[in-house]
mmCIF file of N, CA and C in Angstrom:
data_model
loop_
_atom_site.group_PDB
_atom_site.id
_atom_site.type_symbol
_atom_site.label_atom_id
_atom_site.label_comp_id
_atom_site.label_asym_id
_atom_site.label_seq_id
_atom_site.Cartn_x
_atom_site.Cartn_y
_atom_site.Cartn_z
ATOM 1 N N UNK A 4 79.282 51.895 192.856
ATOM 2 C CA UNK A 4 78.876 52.177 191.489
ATOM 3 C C UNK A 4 78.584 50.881 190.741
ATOM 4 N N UNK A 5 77.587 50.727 189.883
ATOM 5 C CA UNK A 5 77.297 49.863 188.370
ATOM 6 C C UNK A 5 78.195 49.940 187.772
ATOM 7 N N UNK A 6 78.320 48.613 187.088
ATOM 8 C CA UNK A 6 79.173 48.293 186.202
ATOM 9 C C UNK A 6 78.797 49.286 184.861
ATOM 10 N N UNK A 7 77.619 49.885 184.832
ATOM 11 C CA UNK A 7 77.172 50.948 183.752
ATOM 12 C C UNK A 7 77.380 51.951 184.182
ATOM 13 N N UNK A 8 77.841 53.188 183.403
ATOM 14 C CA UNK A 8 78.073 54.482 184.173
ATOM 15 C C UNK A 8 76.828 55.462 183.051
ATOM 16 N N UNK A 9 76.642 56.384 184.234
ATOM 17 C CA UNK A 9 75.489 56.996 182.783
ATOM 18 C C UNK A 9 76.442 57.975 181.575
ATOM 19 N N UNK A 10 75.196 57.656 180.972
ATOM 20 C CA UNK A 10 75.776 58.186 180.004
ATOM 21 C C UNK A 10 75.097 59.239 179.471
ATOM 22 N N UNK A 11 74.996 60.458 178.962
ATOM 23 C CA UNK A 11 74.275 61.624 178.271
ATOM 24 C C UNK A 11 74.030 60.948 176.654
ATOM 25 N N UNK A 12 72.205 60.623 176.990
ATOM 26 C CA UNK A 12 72.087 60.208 175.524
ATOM 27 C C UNK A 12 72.508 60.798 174.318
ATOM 28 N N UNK A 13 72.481 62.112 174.073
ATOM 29 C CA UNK A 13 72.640 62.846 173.049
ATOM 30 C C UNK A 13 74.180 62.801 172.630
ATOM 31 N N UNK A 14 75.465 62.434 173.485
ATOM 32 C CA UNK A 14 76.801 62.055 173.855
ATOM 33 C C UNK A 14 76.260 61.054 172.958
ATOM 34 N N UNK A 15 76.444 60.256 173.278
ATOM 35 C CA UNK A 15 76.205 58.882 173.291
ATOM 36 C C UNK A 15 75.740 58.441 171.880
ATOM 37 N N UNK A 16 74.770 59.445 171.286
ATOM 38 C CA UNK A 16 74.160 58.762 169.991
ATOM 39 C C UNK A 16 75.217 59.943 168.906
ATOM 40 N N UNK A 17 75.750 61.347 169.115
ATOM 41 C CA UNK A 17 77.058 61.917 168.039
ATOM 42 C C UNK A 17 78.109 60.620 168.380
ATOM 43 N N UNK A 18 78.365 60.205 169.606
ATOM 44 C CA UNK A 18 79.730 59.126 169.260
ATOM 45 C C UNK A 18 79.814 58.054 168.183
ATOM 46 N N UNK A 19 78.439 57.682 168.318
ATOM 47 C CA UNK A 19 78.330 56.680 167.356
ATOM 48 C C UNK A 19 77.816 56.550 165.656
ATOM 49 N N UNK A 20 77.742 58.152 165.463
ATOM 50 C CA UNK A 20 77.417 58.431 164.274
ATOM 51 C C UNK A 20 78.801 57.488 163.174
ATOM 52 N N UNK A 21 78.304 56.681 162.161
ATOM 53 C CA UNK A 21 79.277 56.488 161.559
ATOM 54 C C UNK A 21 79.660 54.711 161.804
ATOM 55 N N UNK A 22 78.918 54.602 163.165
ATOM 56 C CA UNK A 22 78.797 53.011 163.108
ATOM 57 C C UNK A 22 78.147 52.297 162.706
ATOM 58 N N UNK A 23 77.948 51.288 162.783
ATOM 59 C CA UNK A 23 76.841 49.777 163.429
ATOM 60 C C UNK A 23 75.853 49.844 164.101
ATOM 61 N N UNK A 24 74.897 50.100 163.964
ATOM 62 C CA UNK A 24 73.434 50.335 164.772
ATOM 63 C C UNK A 24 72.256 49.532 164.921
ATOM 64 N N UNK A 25 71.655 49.303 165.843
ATOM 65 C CA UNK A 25 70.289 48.430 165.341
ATOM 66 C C UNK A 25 69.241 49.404 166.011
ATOM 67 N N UNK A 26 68.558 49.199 165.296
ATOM 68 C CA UNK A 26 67.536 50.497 165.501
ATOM 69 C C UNK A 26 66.338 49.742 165.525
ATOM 70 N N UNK A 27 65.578 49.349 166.469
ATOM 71 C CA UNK A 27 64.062 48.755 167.112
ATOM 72 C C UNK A 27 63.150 49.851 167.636
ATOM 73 N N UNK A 28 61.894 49.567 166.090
ATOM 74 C CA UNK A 28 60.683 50.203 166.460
ATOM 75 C C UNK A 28 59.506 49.985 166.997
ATOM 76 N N UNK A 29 59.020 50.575 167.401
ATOM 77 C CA UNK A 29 57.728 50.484 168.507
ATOM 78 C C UNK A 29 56.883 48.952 167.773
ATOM 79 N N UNK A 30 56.833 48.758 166.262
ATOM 80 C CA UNK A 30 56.201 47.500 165.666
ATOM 81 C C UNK A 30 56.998 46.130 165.915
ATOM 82 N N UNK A 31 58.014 46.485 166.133
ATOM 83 C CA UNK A 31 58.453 45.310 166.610
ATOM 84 C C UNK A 31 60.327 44.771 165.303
ATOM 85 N N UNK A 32 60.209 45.485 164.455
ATOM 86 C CA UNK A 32 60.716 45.259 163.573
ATOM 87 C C UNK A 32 62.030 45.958 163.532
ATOM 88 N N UNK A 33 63.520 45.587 163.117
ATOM 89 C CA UNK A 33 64.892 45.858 163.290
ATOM 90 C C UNK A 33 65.360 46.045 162.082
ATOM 91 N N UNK A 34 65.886 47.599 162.477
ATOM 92 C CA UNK A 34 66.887 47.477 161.080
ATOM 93 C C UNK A 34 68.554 47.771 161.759
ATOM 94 N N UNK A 35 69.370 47.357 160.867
ATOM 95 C CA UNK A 35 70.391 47.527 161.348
ATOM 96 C C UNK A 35 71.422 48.183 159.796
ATOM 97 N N UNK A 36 72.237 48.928 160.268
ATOM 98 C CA UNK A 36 72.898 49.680 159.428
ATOM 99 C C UNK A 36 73.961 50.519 160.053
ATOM 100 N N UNK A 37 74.253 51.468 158.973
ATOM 101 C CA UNK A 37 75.289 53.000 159.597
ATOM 102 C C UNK A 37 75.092 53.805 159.725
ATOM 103 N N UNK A 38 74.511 53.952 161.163
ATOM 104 C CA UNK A 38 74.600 55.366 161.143
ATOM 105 C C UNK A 38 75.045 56.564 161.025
ATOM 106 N N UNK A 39 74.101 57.124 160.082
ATOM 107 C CA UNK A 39 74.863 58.402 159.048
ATOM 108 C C UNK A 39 74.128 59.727 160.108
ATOM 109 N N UNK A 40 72.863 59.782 160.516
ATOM 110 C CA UNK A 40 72.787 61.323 161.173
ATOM 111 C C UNK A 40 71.426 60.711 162.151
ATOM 112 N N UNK A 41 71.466 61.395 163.304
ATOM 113 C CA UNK A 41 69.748 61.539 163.853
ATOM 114 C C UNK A 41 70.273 62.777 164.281
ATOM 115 N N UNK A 42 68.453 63.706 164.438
ATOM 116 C CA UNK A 42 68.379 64.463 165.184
ATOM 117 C C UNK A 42 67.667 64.604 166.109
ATOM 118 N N UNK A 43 67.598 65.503 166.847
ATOM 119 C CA UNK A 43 66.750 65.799 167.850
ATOM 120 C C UNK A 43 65.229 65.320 168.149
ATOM 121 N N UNK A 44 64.668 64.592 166.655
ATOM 122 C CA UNK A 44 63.130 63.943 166.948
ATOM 123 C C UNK A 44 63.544 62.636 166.951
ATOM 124 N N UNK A 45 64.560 62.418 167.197
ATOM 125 C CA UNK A 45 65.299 60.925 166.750
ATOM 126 C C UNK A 45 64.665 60.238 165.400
ATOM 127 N N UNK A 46 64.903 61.124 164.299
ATOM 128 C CA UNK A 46 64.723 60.398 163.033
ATOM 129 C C UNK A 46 65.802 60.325 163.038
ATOM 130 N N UNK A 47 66.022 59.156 162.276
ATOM 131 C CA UNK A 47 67.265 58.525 161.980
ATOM 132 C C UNK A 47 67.664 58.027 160.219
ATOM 133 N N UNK A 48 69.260 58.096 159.880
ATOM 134 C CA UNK A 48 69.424 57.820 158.689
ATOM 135 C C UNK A 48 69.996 56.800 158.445
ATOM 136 N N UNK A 49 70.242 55.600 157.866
ATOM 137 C CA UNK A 49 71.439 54.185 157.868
ATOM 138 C C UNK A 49 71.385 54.478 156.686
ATOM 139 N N UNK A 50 72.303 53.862 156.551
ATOM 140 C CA UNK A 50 73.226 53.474 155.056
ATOM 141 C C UNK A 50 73.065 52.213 155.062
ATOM 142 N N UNK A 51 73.583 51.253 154.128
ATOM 143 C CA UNK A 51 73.683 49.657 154.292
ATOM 144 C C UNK A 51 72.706 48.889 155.158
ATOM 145 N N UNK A 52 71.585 49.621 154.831
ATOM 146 C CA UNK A 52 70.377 49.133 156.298
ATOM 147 C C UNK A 52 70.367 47.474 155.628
ATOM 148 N N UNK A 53 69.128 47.293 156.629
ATOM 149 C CA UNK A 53 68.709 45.256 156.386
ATOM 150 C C UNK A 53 67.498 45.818 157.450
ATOM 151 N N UNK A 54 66.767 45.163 156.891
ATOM 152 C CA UNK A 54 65.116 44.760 157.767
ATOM 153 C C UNK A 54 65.371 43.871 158.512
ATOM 154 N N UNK A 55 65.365 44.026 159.634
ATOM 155 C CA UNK A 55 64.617 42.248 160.048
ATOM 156 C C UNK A 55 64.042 42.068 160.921
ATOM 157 N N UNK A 56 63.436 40.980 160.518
ATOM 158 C CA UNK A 56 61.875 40.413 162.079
ATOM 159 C C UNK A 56 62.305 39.040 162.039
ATOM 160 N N UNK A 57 61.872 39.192 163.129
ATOM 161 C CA UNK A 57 62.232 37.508 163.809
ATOM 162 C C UNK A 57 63.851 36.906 163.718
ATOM 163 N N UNK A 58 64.607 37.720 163.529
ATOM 164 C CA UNK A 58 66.198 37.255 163.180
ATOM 165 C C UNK A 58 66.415 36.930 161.973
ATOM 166 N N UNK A 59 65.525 37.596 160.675
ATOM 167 C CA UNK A 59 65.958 36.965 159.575
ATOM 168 C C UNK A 59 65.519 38.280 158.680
ATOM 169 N N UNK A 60 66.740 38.266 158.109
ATOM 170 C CA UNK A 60 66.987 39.734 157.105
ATOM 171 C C UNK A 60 65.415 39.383 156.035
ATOM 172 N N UNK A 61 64.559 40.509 156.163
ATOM 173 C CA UNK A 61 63.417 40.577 155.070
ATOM 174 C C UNK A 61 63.457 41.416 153.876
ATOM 175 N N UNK A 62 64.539 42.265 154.111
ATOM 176 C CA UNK A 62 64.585 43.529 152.862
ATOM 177 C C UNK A 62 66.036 44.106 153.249
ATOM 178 N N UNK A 63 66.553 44.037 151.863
ATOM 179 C CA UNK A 63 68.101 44.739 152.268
ATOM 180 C C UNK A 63 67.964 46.307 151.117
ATOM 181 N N UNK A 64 68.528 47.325 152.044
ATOM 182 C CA UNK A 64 68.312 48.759 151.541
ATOM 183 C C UNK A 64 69.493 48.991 151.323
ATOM 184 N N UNK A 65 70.003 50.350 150.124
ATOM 185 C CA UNK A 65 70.586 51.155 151.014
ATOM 186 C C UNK A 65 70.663 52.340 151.896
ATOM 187 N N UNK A 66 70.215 53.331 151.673
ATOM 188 C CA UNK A 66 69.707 54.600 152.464
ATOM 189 C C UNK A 66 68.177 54.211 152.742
ATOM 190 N N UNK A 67 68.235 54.756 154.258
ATOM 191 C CA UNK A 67 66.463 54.374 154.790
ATOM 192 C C UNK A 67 66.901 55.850 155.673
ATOM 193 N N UNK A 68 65.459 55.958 156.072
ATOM 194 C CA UNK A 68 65.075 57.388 156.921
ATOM 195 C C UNK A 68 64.407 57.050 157.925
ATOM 196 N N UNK A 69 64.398 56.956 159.177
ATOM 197 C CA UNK A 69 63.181 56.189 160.013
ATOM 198 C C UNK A 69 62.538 57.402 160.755
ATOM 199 N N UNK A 70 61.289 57.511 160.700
ATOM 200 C CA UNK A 70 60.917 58.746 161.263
ATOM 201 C C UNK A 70 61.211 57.931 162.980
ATOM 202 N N UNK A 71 61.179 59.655 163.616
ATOM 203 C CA UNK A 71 61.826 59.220 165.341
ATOM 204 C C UNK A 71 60.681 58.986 166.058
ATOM 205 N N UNK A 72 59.188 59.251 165.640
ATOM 206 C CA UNK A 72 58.207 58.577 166.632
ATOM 207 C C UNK A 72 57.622 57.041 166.358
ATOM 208 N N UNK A 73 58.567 56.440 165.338
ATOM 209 C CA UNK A 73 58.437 54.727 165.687
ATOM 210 C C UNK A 73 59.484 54.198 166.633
ATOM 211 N N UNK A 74 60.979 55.070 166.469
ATOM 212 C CA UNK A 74 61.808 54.220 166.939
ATOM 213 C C UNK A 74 61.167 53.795 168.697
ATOM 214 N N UNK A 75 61.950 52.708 168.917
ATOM 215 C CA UNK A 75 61.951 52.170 170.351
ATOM 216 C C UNK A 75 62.949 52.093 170.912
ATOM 217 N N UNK A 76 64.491 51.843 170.323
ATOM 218 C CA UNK A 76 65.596 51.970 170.711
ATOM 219 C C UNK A 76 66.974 52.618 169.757
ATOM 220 N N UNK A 77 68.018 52.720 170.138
ATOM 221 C CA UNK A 77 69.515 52.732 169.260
ATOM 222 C C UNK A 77 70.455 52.107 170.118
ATOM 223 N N UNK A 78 70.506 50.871 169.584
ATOM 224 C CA UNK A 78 71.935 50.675 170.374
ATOM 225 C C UNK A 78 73.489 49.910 169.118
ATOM 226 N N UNK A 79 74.412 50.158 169.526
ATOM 227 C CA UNK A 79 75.447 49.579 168.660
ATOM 228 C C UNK A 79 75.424 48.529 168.507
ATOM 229 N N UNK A 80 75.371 47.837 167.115
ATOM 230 C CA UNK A 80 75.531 46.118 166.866
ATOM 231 C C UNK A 80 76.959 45.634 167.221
#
């Protein structure tokens, strides 16, 4: 076995409702925040979001909505 075990995405993204997220869209651009809800089109909601490109915060929010056909990833910060 991998040192990774699989995991059931849909598992995987209710566990982490409520955390630290960075969320990378298809443009290239990161937000990171708390995740408060996605569903099933993977739109997604943060709280305490921050923009950023290139490693440097461009816009600090608080509630953002990301529709789910930009995202590119979710993983925990």
């Amino acid at each position: 076995m991998s040192e990774f075990e699989k995991t059931d995405p849909s598992k995987f993204l209710s566990d982490i409702i409520g955390s630290s997220v960075i969320v990378k869209l298809q443009n290239g651009i990161n937000y990171t925040g708390n995740l408060q809800t996605i569903d099933g089109y993977m739109n997604v909601v943060l709280d305490n979001a921050k923009e950023c490109s290139n490693g440097k915060v461009v816009r600090d929010y608080g509630d953002v909505f990301i529709r789910g056909n930009n995202v590119l990833y979710i993983s925990e910060a």
